[in-house]
Short mmCIF file of C-alpha atoms and ligand atoms in Angstrom, two decimals:
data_model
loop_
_atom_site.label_atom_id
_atom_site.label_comp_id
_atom_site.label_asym_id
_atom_site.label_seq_id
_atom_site.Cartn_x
_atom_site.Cartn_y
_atom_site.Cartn_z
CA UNK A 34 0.00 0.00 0.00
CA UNK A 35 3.01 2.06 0.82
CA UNK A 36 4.56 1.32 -2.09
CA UNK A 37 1.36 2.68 -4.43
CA UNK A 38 1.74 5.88 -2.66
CA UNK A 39 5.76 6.31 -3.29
CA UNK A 40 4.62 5.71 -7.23
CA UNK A 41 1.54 8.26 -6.73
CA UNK A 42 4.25 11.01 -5.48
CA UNK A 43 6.83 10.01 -7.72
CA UNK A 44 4.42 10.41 -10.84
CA UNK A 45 3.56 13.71 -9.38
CA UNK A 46 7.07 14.57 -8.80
CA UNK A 47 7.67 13.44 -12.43
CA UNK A 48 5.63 15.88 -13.58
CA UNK A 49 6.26 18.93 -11.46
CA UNK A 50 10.12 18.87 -12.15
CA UNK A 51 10.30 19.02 -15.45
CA UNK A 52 6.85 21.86 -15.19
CA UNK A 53 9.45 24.19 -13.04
CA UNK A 54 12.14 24.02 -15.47
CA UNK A 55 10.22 24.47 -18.26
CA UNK A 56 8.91 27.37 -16.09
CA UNK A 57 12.20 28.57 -14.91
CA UNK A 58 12.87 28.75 -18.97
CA UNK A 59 10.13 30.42 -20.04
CA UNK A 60 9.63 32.33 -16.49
CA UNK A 61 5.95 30.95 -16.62
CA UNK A 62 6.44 28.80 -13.62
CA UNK A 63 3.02 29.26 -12.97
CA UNK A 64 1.20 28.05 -15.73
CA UNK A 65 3.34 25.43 -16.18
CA UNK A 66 2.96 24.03 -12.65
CA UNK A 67 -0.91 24.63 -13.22
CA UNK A 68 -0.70 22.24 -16.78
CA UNK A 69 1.32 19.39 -14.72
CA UNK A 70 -1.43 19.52 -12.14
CA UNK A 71 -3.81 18.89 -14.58
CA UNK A 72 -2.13 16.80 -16.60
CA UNK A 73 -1.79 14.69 -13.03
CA UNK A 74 -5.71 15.74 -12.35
CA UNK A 75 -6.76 14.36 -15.76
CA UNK A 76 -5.28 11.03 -14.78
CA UNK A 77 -7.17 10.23 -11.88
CA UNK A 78 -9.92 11.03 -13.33
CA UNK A 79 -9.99 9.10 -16.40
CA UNK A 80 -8.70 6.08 -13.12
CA UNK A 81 -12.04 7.21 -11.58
CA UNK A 82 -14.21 7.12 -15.14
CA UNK A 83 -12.71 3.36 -15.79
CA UNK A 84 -13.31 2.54 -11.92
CA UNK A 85 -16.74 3.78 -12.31
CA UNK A 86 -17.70 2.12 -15.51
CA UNK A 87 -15.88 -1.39 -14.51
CA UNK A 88 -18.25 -1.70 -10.70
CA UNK A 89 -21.34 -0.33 -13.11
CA UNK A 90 -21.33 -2.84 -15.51
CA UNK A 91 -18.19 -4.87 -15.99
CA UNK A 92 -18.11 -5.54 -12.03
CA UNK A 93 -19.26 -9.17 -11.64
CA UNK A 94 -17.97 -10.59 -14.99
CA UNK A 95 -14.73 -8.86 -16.96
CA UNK A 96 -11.34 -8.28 -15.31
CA UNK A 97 -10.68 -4.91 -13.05
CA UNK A 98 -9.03 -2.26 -15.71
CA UNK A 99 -5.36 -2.14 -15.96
CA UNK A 100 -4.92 0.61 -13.67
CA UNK A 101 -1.47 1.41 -11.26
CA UNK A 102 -0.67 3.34 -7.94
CA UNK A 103 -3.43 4.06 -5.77
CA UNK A 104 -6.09 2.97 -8.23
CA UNK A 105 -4.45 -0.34 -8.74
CA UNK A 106 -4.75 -1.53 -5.24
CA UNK A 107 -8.15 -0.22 -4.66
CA UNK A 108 -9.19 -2.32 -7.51
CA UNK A 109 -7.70 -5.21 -6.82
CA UNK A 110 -9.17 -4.64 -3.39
CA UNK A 111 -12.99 -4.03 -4.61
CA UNK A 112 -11.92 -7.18 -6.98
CA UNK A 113 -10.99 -9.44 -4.40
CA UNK A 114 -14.00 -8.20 -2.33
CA UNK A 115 -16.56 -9.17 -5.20
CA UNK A 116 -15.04 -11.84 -5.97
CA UNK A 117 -15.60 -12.92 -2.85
CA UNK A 118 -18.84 -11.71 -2.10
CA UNK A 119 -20.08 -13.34 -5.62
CA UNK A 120 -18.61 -17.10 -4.07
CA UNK A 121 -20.82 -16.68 -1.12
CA UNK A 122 -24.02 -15.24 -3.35
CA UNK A 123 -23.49 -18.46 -5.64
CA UNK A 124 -23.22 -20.38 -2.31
CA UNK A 125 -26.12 -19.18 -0.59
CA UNK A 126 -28.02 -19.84 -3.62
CA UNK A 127 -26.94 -23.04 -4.06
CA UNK A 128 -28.29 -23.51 -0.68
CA UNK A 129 -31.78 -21.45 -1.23
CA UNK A 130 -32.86 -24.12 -4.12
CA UNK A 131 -31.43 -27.38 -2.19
CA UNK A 132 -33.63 -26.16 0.60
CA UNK A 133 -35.87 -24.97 -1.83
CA UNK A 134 -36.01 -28.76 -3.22
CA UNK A 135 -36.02 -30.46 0.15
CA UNK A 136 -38.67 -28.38 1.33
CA UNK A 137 -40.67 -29.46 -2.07
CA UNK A 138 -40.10 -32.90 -1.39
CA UNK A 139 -40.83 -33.23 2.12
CA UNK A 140 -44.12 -35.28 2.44
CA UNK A 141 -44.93 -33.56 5.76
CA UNK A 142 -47.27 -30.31 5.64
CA UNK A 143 -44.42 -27.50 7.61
CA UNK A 144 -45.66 -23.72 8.45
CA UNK A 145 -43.56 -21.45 10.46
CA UNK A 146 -45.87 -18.72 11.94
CA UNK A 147 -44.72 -15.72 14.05
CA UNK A 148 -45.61 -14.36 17.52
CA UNK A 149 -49.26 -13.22 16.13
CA UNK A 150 -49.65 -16.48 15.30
CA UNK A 151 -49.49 -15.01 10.77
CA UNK A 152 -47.74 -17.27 8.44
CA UNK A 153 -44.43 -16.13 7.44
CA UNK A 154 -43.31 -19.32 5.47
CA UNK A 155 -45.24 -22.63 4.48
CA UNK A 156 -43.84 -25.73 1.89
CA UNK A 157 -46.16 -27.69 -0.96
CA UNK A 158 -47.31 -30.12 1.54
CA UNK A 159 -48.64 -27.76 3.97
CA UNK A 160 -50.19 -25.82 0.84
CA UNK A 161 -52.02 -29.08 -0.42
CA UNK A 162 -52.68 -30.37 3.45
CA UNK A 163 -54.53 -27.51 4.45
CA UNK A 164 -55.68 -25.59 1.55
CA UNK A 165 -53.44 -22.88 1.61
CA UNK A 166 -52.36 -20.37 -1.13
CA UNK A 167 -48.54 -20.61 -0.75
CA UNK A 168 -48.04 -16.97 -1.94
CA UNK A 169 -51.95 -15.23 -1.23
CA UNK A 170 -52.23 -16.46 2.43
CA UNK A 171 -48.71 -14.84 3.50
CA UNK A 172 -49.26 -12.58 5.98
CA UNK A 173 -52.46 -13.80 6.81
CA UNK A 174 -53.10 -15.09 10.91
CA UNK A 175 -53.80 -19.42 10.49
CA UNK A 176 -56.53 -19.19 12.87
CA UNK A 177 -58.48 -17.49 10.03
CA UNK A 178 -57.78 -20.21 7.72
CA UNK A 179 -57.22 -23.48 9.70
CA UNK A 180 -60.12 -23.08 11.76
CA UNK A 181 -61.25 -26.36 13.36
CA UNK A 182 -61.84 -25.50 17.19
CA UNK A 183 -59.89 -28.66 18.07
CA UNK A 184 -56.74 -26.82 16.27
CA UNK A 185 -57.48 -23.19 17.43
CA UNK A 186 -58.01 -24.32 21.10
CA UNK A 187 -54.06 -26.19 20.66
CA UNK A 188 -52.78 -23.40 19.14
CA UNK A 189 -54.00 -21.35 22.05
CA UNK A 190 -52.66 -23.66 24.46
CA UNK A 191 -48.91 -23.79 23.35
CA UNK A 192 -48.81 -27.61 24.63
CA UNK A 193 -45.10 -28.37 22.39
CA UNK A 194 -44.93 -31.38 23.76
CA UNK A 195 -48.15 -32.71 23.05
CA UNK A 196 -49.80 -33.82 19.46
CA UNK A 197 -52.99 -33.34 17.93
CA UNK A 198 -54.76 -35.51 15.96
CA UNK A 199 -56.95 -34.53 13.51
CA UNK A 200 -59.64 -34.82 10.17
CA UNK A 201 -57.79 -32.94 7.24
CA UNK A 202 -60.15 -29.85 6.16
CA UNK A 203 -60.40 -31.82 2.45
CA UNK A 204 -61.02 -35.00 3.34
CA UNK A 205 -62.53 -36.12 6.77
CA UNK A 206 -61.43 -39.70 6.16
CA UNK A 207 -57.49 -38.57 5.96
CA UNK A 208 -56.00 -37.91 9.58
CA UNK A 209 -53.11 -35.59 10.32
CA UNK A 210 -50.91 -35.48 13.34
CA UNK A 211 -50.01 -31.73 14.32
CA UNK A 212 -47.15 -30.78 16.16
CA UNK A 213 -46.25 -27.45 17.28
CA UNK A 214 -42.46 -26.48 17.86
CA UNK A 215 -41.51 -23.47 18.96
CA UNK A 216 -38.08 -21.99 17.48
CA UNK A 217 -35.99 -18.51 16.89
CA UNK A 218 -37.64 -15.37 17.88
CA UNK A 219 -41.16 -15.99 18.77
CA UNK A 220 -41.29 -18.92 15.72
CA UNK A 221 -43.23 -21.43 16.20
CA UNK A 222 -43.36 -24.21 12.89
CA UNK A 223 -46.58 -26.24 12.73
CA UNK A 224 -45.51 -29.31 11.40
CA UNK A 225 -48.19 -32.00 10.49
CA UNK A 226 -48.24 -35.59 8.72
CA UNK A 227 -50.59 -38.13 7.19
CA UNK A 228 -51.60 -40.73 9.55
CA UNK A 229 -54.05 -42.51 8.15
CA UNK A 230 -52.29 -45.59 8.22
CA UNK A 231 -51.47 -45.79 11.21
CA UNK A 232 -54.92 -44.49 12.10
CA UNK A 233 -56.25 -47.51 9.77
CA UNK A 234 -54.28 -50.01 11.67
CA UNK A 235 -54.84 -48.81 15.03
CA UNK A 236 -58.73 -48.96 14.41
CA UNK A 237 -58.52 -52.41 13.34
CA UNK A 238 -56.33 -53.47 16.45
CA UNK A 239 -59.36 -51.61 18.40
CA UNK A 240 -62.48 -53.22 16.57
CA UNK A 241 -60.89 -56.49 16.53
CA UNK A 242 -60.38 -56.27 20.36
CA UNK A 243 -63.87 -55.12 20.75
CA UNK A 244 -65.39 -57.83 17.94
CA UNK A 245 -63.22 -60.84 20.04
CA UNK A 246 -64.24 -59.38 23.96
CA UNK A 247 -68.45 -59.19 22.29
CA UNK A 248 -67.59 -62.84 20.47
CA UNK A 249 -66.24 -64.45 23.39
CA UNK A 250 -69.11 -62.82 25.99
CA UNK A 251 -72.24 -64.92 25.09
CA UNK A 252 -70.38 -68.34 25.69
CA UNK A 253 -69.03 -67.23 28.63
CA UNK A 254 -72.17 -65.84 29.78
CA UNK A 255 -73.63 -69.75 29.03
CA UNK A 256 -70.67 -71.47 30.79
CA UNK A 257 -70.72 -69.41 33.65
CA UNK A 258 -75.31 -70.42 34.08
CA UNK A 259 -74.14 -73.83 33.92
CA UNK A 260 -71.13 -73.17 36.33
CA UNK A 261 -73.95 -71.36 38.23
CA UNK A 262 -76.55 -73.98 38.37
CA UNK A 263 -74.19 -76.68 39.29
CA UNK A 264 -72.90 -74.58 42.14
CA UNK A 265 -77.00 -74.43 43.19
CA UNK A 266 -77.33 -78.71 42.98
CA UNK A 267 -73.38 -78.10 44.73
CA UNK A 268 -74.38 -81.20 47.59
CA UNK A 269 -75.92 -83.82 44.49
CA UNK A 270 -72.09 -83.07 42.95
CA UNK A 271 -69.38 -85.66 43.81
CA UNK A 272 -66.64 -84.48 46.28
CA UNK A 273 -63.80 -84.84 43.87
CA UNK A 274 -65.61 -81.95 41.87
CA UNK A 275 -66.26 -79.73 44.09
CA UNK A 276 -62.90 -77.73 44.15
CA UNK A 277 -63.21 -77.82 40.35
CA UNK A 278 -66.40 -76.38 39.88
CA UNK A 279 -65.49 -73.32 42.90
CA UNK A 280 -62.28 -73.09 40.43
CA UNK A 281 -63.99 -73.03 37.11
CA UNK A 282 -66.28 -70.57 38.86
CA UNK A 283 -63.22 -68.05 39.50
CA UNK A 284 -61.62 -68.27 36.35
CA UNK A 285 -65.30 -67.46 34.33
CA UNK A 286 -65.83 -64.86 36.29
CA UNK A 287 -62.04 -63.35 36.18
CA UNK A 288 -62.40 -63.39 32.47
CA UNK A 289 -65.66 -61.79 32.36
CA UNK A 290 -64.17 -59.15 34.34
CA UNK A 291 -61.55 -59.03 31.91
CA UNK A 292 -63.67 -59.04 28.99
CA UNK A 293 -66.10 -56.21 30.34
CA UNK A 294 -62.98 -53.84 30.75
CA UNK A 295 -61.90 -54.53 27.69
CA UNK A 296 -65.16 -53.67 26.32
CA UNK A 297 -65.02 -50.43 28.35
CA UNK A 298 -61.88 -49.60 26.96
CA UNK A 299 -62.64 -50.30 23.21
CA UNK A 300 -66.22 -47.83 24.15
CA UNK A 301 -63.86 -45.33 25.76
CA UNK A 302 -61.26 -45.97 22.55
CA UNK A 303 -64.16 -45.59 19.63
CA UNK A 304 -66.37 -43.09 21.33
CA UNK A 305 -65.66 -39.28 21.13
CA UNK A 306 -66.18 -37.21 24.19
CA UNK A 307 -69.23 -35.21 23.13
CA UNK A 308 -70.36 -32.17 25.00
CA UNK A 309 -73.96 -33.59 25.25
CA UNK A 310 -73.32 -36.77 27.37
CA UNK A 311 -72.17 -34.27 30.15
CA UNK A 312 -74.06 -34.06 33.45
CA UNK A 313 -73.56 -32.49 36.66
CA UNK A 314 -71.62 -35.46 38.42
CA UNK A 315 -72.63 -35.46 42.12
CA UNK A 316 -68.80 -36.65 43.26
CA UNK A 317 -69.56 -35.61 46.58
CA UNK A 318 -72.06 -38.45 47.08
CA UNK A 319 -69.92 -40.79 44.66
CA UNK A 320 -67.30 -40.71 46.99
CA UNK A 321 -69.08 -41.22 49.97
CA UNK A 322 -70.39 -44.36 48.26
CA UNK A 323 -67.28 -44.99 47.09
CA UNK A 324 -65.97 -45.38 50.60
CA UNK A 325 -68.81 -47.93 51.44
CA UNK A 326 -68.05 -50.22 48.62
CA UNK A 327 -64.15 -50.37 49.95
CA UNK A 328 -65.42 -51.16 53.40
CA UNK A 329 -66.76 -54.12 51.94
CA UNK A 330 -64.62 -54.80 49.04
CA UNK A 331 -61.85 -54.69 51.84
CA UNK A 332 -64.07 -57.77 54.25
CA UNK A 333 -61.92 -58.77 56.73
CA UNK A 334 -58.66 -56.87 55.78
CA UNK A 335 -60.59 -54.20 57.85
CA UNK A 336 -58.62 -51.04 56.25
CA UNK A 337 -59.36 -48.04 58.37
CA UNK A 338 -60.48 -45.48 55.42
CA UNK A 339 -60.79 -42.02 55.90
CA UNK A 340 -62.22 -39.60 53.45
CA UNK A 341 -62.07 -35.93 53.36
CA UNK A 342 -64.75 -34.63 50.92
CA UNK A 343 -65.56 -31.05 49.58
CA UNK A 344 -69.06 -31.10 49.50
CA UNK A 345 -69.54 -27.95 47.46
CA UNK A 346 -67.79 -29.14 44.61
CA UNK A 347 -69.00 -31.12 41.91
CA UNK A 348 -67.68 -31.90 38.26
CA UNK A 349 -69.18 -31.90 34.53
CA UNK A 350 -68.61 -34.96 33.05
CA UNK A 351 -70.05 -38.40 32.08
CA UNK A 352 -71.26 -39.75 35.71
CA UNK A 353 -70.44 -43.49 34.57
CA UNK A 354 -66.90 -42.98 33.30
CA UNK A 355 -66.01 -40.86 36.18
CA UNK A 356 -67.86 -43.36 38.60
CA UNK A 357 -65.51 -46.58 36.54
CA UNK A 358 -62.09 -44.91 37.02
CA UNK A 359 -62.61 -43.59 40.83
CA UNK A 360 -63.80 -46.82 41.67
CA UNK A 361 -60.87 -48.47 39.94
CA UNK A 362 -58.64 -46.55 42.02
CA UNK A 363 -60.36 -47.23 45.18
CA UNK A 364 -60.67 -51.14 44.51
CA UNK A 365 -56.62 -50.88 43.67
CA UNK A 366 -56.43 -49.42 47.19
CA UNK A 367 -58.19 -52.01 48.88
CA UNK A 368 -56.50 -54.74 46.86
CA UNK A 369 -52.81 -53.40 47.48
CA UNK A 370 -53.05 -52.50 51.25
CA UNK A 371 -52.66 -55.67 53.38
CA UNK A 372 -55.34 -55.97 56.17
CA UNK A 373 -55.38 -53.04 58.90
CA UNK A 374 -53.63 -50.25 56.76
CA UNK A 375 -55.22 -46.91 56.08
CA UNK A 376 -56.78 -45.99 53.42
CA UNK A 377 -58.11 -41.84 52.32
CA UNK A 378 -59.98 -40.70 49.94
CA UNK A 379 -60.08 -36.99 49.11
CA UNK A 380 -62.12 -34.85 47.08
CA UNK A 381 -60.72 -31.24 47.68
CA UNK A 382 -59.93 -28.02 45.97
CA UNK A 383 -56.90 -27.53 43.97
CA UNK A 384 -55.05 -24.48 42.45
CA UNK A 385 -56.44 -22.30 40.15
CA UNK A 386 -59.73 -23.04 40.53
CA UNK A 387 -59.25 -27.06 39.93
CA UNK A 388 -60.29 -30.17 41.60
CA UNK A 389 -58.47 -32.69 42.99
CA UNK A 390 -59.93 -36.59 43.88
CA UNK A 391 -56.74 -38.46 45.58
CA UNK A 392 -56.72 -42.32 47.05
CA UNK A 393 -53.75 -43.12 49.21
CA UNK A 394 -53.08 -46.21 50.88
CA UNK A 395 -50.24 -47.50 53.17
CA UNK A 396 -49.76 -50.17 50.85
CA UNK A 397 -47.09 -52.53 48.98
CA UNK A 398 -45.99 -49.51 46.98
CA UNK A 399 -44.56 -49.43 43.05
CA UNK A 400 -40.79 -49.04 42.52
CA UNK A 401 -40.19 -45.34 40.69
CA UNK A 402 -39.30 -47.43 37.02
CA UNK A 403 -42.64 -49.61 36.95
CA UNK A 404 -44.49 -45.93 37.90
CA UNK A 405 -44.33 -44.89 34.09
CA UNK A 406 -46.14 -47.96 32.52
CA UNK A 407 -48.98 -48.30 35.32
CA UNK A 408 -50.98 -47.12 32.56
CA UNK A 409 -50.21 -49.47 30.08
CA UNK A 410 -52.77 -52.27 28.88
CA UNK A 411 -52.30 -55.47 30.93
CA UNK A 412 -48.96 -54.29 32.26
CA UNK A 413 -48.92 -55.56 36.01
CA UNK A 414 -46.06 -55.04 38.87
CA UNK A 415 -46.66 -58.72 40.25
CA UNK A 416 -48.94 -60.56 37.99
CA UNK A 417 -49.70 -63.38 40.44
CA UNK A 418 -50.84 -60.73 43.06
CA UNK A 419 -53.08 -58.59 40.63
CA UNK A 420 -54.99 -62.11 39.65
CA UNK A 421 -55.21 -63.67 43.21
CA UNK A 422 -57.23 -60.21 44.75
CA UNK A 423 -59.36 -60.50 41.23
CA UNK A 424 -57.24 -57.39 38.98
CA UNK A 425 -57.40 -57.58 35.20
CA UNK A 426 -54.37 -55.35 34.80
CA UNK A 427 -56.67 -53.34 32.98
CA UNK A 428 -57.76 -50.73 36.00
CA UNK A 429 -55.60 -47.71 35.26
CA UNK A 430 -55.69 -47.96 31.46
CA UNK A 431 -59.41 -46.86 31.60
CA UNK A 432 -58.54 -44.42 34.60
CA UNK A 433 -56.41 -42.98 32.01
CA UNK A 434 -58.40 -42.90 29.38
CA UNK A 435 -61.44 -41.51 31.71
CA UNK A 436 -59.68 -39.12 32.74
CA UNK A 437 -58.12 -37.75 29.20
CA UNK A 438 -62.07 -37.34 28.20
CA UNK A 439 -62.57 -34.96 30.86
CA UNK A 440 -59.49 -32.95 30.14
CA UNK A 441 -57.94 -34.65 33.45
CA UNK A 442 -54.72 -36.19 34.72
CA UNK A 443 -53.31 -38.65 36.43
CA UNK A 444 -50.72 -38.30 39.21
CA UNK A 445 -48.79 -41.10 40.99
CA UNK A 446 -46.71 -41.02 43.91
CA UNK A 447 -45.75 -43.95 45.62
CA UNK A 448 -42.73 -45.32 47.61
CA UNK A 449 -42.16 -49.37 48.21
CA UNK A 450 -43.40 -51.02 51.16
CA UNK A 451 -44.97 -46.95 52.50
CA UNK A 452 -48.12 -46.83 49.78
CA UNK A 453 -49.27 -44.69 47.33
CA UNK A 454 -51.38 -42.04 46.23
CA UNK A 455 -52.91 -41.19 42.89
CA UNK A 456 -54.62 -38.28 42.17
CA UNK A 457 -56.53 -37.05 39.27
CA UNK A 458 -56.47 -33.48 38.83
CA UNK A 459 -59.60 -31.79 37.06
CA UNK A 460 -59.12 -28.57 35.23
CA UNK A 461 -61.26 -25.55 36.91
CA UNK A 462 -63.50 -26.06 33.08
CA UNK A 463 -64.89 -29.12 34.76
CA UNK A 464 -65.53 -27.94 38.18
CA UNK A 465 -69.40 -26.85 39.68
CA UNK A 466 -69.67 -25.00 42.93
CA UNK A 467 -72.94 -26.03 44.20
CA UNK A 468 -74.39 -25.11 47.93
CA UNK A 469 -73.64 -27.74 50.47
CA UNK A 470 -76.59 -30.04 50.81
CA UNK A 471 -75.36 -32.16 54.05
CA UNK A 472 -74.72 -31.09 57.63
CA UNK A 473 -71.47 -33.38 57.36
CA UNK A 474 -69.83 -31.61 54.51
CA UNK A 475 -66.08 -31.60 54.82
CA UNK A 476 -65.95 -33.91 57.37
CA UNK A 477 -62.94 -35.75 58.04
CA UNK A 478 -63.85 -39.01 59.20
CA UNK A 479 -64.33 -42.80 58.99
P1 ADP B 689 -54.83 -54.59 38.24
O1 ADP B 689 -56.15 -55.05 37.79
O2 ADP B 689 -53.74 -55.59 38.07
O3 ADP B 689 -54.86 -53.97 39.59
P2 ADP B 689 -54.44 -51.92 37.27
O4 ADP B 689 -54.31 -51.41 35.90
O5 ADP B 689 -55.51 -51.39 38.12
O6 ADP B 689 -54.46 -53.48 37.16
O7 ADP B 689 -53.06 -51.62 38.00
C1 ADP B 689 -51.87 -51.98 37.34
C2 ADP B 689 -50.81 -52.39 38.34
O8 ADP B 689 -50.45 -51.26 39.12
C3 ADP B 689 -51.27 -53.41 39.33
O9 ADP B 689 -51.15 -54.70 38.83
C4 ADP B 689 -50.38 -53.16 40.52
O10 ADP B 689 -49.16 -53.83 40.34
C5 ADP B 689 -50.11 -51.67 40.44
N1 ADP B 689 -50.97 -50.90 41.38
C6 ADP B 689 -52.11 -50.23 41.08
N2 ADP B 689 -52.62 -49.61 42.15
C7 ADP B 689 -51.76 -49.87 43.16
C8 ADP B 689 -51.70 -49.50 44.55
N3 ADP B 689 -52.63 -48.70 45.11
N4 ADP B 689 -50.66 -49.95 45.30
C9 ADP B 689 -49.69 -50.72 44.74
N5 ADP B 689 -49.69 -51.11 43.43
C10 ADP B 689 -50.70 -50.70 42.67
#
């Protein structure tokens, strides 16, 4: 750079000198100084014209002008700098249409909306998925376009770790799975898939369960009258059969049990949650009732069972499904607390306006890793303990699934060999105050 500037002052010098002695000579120093200047003046500027017309149109293809000094390294700097700046344009591009393509091919429907919830970006999918104008509905807020209330009310929620299942607009028979991950600066991308398969297949796991528990009821139902009226002639029977037939009368009656919750679940499973089959659940009383049928579910284990009950609160919900999974949690009580423990049930207020209905028992306990997979169909901590004290291993699968239908959760805490407690926790949507109706409301008692 240096060295540019030595040429720059040289040329000037070059052209000075010889302008003073050719002043000195003619004594017109002045104008001759004035015509090297220019001379020197008319350089740069023709530099400046070629500069000029090389970054105006030349720029990006043709080589920088032949130019020296000063002017030679600021084009070769401006040279190297589009040079440069071209390589990263041509890479960036490159990357715009390989995203461009992988967006394209993506099967899944992907739309990346901003903190006012208006579509910034979407792909083809999401375009064909949803009936959206890739270019026209830019700008425009998705809840004015996607506008099933199941989506709107997720949206609104912000559960990101949670997916929604639902009818495409088009087609009610396709099913999507929506996801909503958050991202950047207030981004959230709405990324949803066709399910349908899998929705296929799981529907014919569920009506074949349901077709094999209806198929396999009415022969059951006929073996178990015989069992029945053989156990009525019992003294006419041979001693040898005796034991048999009280056997054969367990096992028909286990897998009825087992076939009636299967049938639950596969009712639960098919049937949507509709806001007519809602009633004003009395829990209050439910509970109370609950607490008699333990007494003598329990016999001679003789648990001492408290309850604490809110009186004043009651839910909105279907009375028999809520009735099936508090009951299920109760019986589990009974059946997992060895004779003289303590058993409470409470129906109390919660934060925010919830409700809270919580069994604990100073039971056998669950070790924290089976906790997770309570839920599961059939799974069981001790499988010859759930089938001697009459369990199905099918109890908290429809507790779950109860409780999912009225927006509800399940909560389990429990510690090996010092009990447990599971709670269900209603959202404050589902509670009813109502005035207390009996003097013993909120009693704490046995
Ligand atoms: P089951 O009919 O076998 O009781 P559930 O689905 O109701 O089936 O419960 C699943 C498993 O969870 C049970 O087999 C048992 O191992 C465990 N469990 C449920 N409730 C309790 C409890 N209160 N105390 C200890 N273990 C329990």
């Amino acid at each position: 750079m240096m060295k540019s500037w030595l040429t720059e002052f040289a040329r000037l010098l070059a052209l000075c000198a010889p302008a003073m002695i050719l002043g000195a000579v003619t004594t017109h120093l002045g104008w001759s100084l004035l015509g090297a200047v220019l001379i020197f003046l008319a350089y740069h500027l023709g530099n400046l014209y070629r500069l000029q017309r090389w970054l105006q149109t030349d720029k990006a293809r043709k080589h920088p002008p032949d130019v020296g000094g000063v002017w030679g390294d600021l084009v070769a700097t401006l040279y190297r700098e589009s040079k440069h700046r071209r390589r990263l344009k041509h890479r960036l591009g490159h990357l715009l249409d390989e995203f461009d393509e992988f967006t394209r091919a993506m099967p899944d429907a992907m739309i990346v909306i901003d903190e006012q919830n208006v579509i910034r970006w979407l792909n083809e999918a999401a375009a064909s998925m949803f009936e959206l104008d890739p270019h026209a509905d830019l700008g425009q807020r998705i809840g004015h376009l996607l506008r099933q209330p199941e989506f709107q009310h997720f949206l609104h929620q912000g559960r990101y770790d949670s997916t929604l299942e639902l009818s495409s607009p088009q087609q009610a028979d396709i099913r999507l799975s929506v996801r909503i991950v958050p991202f950047g600066q207030q981004r959230r991308l709405i990324a949803a898939r066709d399910v349908s398969d899998f929705f296929r297949l799981e529907q014919m796991r569920r009506d074949f369960i349901a077709n094999v528990s209806h198929e396999l009821r009415t022969p059951l139902t006929v073996l178990s009258g015989y069992l029945e009226s053989w156990e009525e002639m019992r003294v006419q029977l041979p001693e040898l059969l005796r034991p048999s037939l009280e056997h054969m009368r367990g096992q028909t009656a286990r897998m009825q049990q087992i076939i009636d919750d299967l049938l639950t679940l596969s009712r639960l499973d098919s049937q949507l949650a509709r806001a007519d089959d809602y009633e004003e659940v009395p829990i209050p009383a439910m509970v109370s009732a609950l607490k008699e049928d333990a007494i003598i579910l329990g016999g001679s284990a003789a648990h001492v069972i408290d309850t604490e009950i809110d009186d004043t609160l009651w839910l909105r919900g279907v009375t028999k499904e809520l009735h099936s999974a508090m009951a299920n949690l109760v019986s589990n009580a009974v059946r997992y607390t060895p004779a003289g423990g303590r058993i409470c049930l409470r129906w109390v207020r919660a934060e925010n306006g919830a409700a809270r209905f919580e069994v604990s028992d100073s039971g056998i306990g669950i070790a924290a890793a089976d906790i997770p997979r309570l839920t599961e169909r059939f799974y069981r901590v001790d499988k010859g303990r759930s089938r001697a004290s009459g369990g199905t291993g099918l109890g908290l699968a429809i507790v779950k699934h109860v409780l999912e239908r009225h927006g509800a959760r399940l909560e389990i805490l429990s510690k090996p060999g010092l009990g447990s407690t599971f709670s269900c926790l209603f959202p404050a949507s589902r509670v009813l105050q109502k005035p207390i109706e009996s003097p013993t409301a909120g009693s704490l008692g046995n």
